[in-house]
Amino acid sequence: AANIKEANRLAQETEARREATRARSQEQRARQEEAYRQVFTEAVLHNLDFAPRYQALARKIAEKVAKQATEVASGRVGRTEKLTLEQKVELAARAYIRHRYTGYEDRMSPVELVGLDEEARREIRADAQGEVDEFLWERRQGKMG
């Protein structure tokens, strides 16, 4: 009985130590993720390179892009190890702008796509990329858009 009691006590101690280690590891991972999100945000800001009058918009876009692209286990571009940070930032920022600041979402809705062939869909994607280019150019130049 004494041996069983001692074994149970040791098991509880071991579990408590493991739980404390897990908690420290989670805190460390959270700090690392926040640091990565901040680096990603700053890289997006640098990539956007908006004129001073659009800095508030650039900050808003950068923060939203970073939050979305760096979500753990999301499979999003910000999590891949196959691309450089600059490549991830470029792709994530352009995708965010395409979906939020162009007519892409409306044109790619299921209702709009009924009866469209792949060529027409490619054209919609190409048009949206042109709209992203224009959006970026206007804000980098400081023109009203």
PDB file of C-alpha atoms in Angstrom:
ATOM      1  CA  ALA A   1       0.000   0.000   0.000  1.00  0.00           C
ATOM      2  CA  ALA A   2       2.856   2.399   0.824  1.00  0.00           C
ATOM      3  CA  ASN A   3       4.524   1.716  -2.534  1.00  0.00           C
ATOM      4  CA  ILE A   4       1.284   2.392  -4.398  1.00  0.00           C
ATOM      5  CA  LYS A   5       0.736   5.590  -2.469  1.00  0.00           C
ATOM      6  CA  GLU A   6       4.303   6.740  -3.244  1.00  0.00           C
ATOM      7  CA  ALA A   7       3.922   5.819  -6.932  1.00  0.00           C
ATOM      8  CA  ASN A   8       0.696   7.862  -7.145  1.00  0.00           C
ATOM      9  CA  ARG A   9       2.391  10.830  -5.472  1.00  0.00           C
ATOM     10  CA  LEU A  10       5.314  10.654  -7.908  1.00  0.00           C
ATOM     11  CA  ALA A  11       2.923  10.365 -10.862  1.00  0.00           C
ATOM     12  CA  GLN A  12       1.087  13.501  -9.713  1.00  0.00           C
ATOM     13  CA  GLU A  13       4.380  15.381  -9.323  1.00  0.00           C
ATOM     14  CA  THR A  14       5.480  14.277 -12.778  1.00  0.00           C
ATOM     15  CA  GLU A  15       2.150  15.352 -14.296  1.00  0.00           C
ATOM     16  CA  ALA A  16       2.371  18.732 -12.583  1.00  0.00           C
ATOM     17  CA  ARG A  17       5.898  19.260 -13.970  1.00  0.00           C
ATOM     18  CA  ARG A  18       4.770  18.240 -17.443  1.00  0.00           C
ATOM     19  CA  GLU A  19       1.801  20.603 -17.277  1.00  0.00           C
ATOM     20  CA  ALA A  20       4.067  23.476 -16.206  1.00  0.00           C
ATOM     21  CA  THR A  21       6.454  22.668 -19.070  1.00  0.00           C
ATOM     22  CA  ARG A  22       3.553  22.585 -21.550  1.00  0.00           C
ATOM     23  CA  ALA A  23       2.317  25.952 -20.295  1.00  0.00           C
ATOM     24  CA  ARG A  24       5.794  27.502 -20.678  1.00  0.00           C
ATOM     25  CA  SER A  25       6.083  26.022 -24.175  1.00  0.00           C
ATOM     26  CA  GLN A  26       2.697  27.439 -25.177  1.00  0.00           C
ATOM     27  CA  GLU A  27       3.684  30.875 -23.886  1.00  0.00           C
ATOM     28  CA  GLN A  28       6.971  30.720 -25.773  1.00  0.00           C
ATOM     29  CA  ARG A  29       5.210  29.663 -28.998  1.00  0.00           C
ATOM     30  CA  ALA A  30       2.694  32.500 -28.569  1.00  0.00           C
ATOM     31  CA  ARG A  31       5.561  35.003 -28.187  1.00  0.00           C
ATOM     32  CA  GLN A  32       7.295  33.583 -31.259  1.00  0.00           C
ATOM     33  CA  GLU A  33       4.075  33.751 -33.285  1.00  0.00           C
ATOM     34  CA  GLU A  34       3.454  37.352 -32.229  1.00  0.00           C
ATOM     35  CA  ALA A  35       7.039  38.258 -33.155  1.00  0.00           C
ATOM     36  CA  TYR A  36       6.612  36.601 -36.564  1.00  0.00           C
ATOM     37  CA  ARG A  37       3.291  38.399 -37.102  1.00  0.00           C
ATOM     38  CA  GLN A  38       4.996  41.720 -36.316  1.00  0.00           C
ATOM     39  CA  VAL A  39       7.852  40.982 -38.735  1.00  0.00           C
ATOM     40  CA  PHE A  40       5.301  39.993 -41.383  1.00  0.00           C
ATOM     41  CA  THR A  41       3.289  43.180 -40.770  1.00  0.00           C
ATOM     42  CA  GLU A  42       6.365  45.368 -41.163  1.00  0.00           C
ATOM     43  CA  ALA A  43       7.377  43.473 -44.308  1.00  0.00           C
ATOM     44  CA  VAL A  44       3.903  44.049 -45.796  1.00  0.00           C
ATOM     45  CA  LEU A  45       4.164  47.770 -44.985  1.00  0.00           C
ATOM     46  CA  HIS A  46       7.540  47.894 -46.708  1.00  0.00           C
ATOM     47  CA  ASN A  47       6.159  45.989 -49.697  1.00  0.00           C
ATOM     48  CA  LEU A  48       3.112  48.230 -50.050  1.00  0.00           C
ATOM     49  CA  ASP A  49       5.296  51.357 -49.983  1.00  0.00           C
ATOM     50  CA  PHE A  50       2.253  53.658 -50.006  1.00  0.00           C
ATOM     51  CA  ALA A  51       2.565  57.431 -50.201  1.00  0.00           C
ATOM     52  CA  PRO A  52       2.407  59.219 -46.831  1.00  0.00           C
ATOM     53  CA  ARG A  53      -1.248  60.160 -47.261  1.00  0.00           C
ATOM     54  CA  TYR A  54      -2.123  56.433 -47.427  1.00  0.00           C
ATOM     55  CA  GLN A  55      -0.085  55.246 -44.443  1.00  0.00           C
ATOM     56  CA  ALA A  56      -3.179  54.577 -42.305  1.00  0.00           C
ATOM     57  CA  LEU A  57      -4.614  52.392 -45.078  1.00  0.00           C
ATOM     58  CA  ALA A  58      -1.258  50.646 -45.513  1.00  0.00           C
ATOM     59  CA  ARG A  59      -1.110  49.878 -41.767  1.00  0.00           C
ATOM     60  CA  LYS A  60      -4.681  48.538 -41.823  1.00  0.00           C
ATOM     61  CA  ILE A  61      -3.963  46.297 -44.809  1.00  0.00           C
ATOM     62  CA  ALA A  62      -0.628  45.123 -43.380  1.00  0.00           C
ATOM     63  CA  GLU A  63      -2.146  44.129 -40.047  1.00  0.00           C
ATOM     64  CA  LYS A  64      -5.053  42.272 -41.645  1.00  0.00           C
ATOM     65  CA  VAL A  65      -2.797  40.537 -44.162  1.00  0.00           C
ATOM     66  CA  ALA A  66      -0.390  39.445 -41.424  1.00  0.00           C
ATOM     67  CA  LYS A  67      -3.155  38.178 -39.166  1.00  0.00           C
ATOM     68  CA  GLN A  68      -4.710  36.144 -41.958  1.00  0.00           C
ATOM     69  CA  ALA A  69      -1.568  34.898 -43.701  1.00  0.00           C
ATOM     70  CA  THR A  70       0.308  33.827 -40.566  1.00  0.00           C
ATOM     71  CA  GLU A  71      -2.485  31.913 -38.845  1.00  0.00           C
ATOM     72  CA  VAL A  72      -0.978  28.721 -37.433  1.00  0.00           C
ATOM     73  CA  ALA A  73      -1.947  25.497 -39.242  1.00  0.00           C
ATOM     74  CA  SER A  74      -3.991  27.463 -41.787  1.00  0.00           C
ATOM     75  CA  GLY A  75      -2.085  26.274 -44.830  1.00  0.00           C
ATOM     76  CA  ARG A  76      -1.843  29.886 -45.959  1.00  0.00           C
ATOM     77  CA  VAL A  77       1.097  31.396 -47.765  1.00  0.00           C
ATOM     78  CA  GLY A  78       2.503  33.042 -44.645  1.00  0.00           C
ATOM     79  CA  ARG A  79       3.122  29.612 -43.119  1.00  0.00           C
ATOM     80  CA  THR A  80       5.023  28.008 -45.968  1.00  0.00           C
ATOM     81  CA  GLU A  81       8.737  27.449 -45.669  1.00  0.00           C
ATOM     82  CA  LYS A  82       9.188  27.108 -49.441  1.00  0.00           C
ATOM     83  CA  LEU A  83       9.128  30.855 -50.112  1.00  0.00           C
ATOM     84  CA  THR A  84      11.123  33.792 -48.846  1.00  0.00           C
ATOM     85  CA  LEU A  85       9.466  36.297 -46.554  1.00  0.00           C
ATOM     86  CA  GLU A  86       9.353  38.786 -49.435  1.00  0.00           C
ATOM     87  CA  GLN A  87       7.580  36.290 -51.691  1.00  0.00           C
ATOM     88  CA  LYS A  88       5.067  35.370 -48.991  1.00  0.00           C
ATOM     89  CA  VAL A  89       4.355  39.038 -48.282  1.00  0.00           C
ATOM     90  CA  GLU A  90       3.888  39.891 -51.966  1.00  0.00           C
ATOM     91  CA  LEU A  91       1.472  37.017 -52.560  1.00  0.00           C
ATOM     92  CA  ALA A  92      -0.499  37.566 -49.358  1.00  0.00           C
ATOM     93  CA  ALA A  93      -0.837  41.324 -49.834  1.00  0.00           C
ATOM     94  CA  ARG A  94      -1.925  41.009 -53.464  1.00  0.00           C
ATOM     95  CA  ALA A  95      -4.477  38.323 -52.585  1.00  0.00           C
ATOM     96  CA  TYR A  96      -5.886  40.421 -49.760  1.00  0.00           C
ATOM     97  CA  ILE A  97      -6.185  43.497 -51.984  1.00  0.00           C
ATOM     98  CA  ARG A  98      -7.698  41.440 -54.821  1.00  0.00           C
ATOM     99  CA  HIS A  99     -10.417  40.093 -52.534  1.00  0.00           C
ATOM    100  CA  ARG A 100     -11.126  43.324 -50.616  1.00  0.00           C
ATOM    101  CA  TYR A 101     -10.462  46.225 -53.002  1.00  0.00           C
ATOM    102  CA  THR A 102     -11.428  44.961 -56.456  1.00  0.00           C
ATOM    103  CA  GLY A 103     -14.584  43.521 -57.978  1.00  0.00           C
ATOM    104  CA  TYR A 104     -13.026  40.045 -58.000  1.00  0.00           C
ATOM    105  CA  GLU A 105     -15.273  38.588 -55.284  1.00  0.00           C
ATOM    106  CA  ASP A 106     -18.442  39.681 -57.071  1.00  0.00           C
ATOM    107  CA  ARG A 107     -17.251  38.386 -60.445  1.00  0.00           C
ATOM    108  CA  MET A 108     -16.133  35.060 -58.953  1.00  0.00           C
ATOM    109  CA  SER A 109     -19.336  34.410 -57.011  1.00  0.00           C
ATOM    110  CA  PRO A 110     -21.006  31.082 -57.866  1.00  0.00           C
ATOM    111  CA  VAL A 111     -23.960  32.892 -59.437  1.00  0.00           C
ATOM    112  CA  GLU A 112     -21.695  34.885 -61.746  1.00  0.00           C
ATOM    113  CA  LEU A 113     -19.685  31.792 -62.731  1.00  0.00           C
ATOM    114  CA  VAL A 114     -22.616  29.733 -63.967  1.00  0.00           C
ATOM    115  CA  GLY A 115     -21.949  28.882 -67.580  1.00  0.00           C
ATOM    116  CA  LEU A 116     -18.462  30.429 -67.706  1.00  0.00           C
ATOM    117  CA  ASP A 117     -15.664  28.355 -69.156  1.00  0.00           C
ATOM    118  CA  GLU A 118     -12.120  28.270 -67.798  1.00  0.00           C
ATOM    119  CA  GLU A 119     -10.959  30.886 -70.284  1.00  0.00           C
ATOM    120  CA  ALA A 120     -13.532  33.376 -68.991  1.00  0.00           C
ATOM    121  CA  ARG A 121     -12.497  32.625 -65.419  1.00  0.00           C
ATOM    122  CA  ARG A 122      -8.848  33.214 -66.318  1.00  0.00           C
ATOM    123  CA  GLU A 123      -9.832  36.546 -67.809  1.00  0.00           C
ATOM    124  CA  ILE A 124     -11.599  37.534 -64.580  1.00  0.00           C
ATOM    125  CA  ARG A 125      -8.450  36.636 -62.614  1.00  0.00           C
ATOM    126  CA  ALA A 126      -6.250  38.598 -65.001  1.00  0.00           C
ATOM    127  CA  ASP A 127      -8.547  41.624 -64.800  1.00  0.00           C
ATOM    128  CA  ALA A 128      -8.418  41.461 -61.024  1.00  0.00           C
ATOM    129  CA  GLN A 129      -4.609  41.357 -61.105  1.00  0.00           C
ATOM    130  CA  GLY A 130      -4.663  44.476 -63.243  1.00  0.00           C
ATOM    131  CA  GLU A 131      -6.980  46.118 -60.727  1.00  0.00           C
ATOM    132  CA  VAL A 132      -4.547  45.209 -57.922  1.00  0.00           C
ATOM    133  CA  ASP A 133      -1.686  46.732 -59.916  1.00  0.00           C
ATOM    134  CA  GLU A 134      -3.707  49.922 -60.404  1.00  0.00           C
ATOM    135  CA  PHE A 135      -4.717  50.053 -56.721  1.00  0.00           C
ATOM    136  CA  LEU A 136      -1.068  49.750 -55.678  1.00  0.00           C
ATOM    137  CA  TRP A 137       0.213  52.242 -58.257  1.00  0.00           C
ATOM    138  CA  GLU A 138      -2.328  54.890 -57.252  1.00  0.00           C
ATOM    139  CA  ARG A 139      -1.518  54.598 -53.554  1.00  0.00           C
ATOM    140  CA  ARG A 140       2.201  54.514 -54.132  1.00  0.00           C
ATOM    141  CA  GLN A 141       1.950  57.676 -56.213  1.00  0.00           C
ATOM    142  CA  GLY A 142      -0.327  59.392 -53.720  1.00  0.00           C
ATOM    143  CA  LYS A 143      -3.152  59.931 -56.190  1.00  0.00           C
ATOM    144  CA  MET A 144      -6.715  59.817 -55.017  1.00  0.00           C
ATOM    145  CA  GLY A 145      -8.313  56.544 -55.970  1.00  0.00           C
TER     146      GLY A 145
END
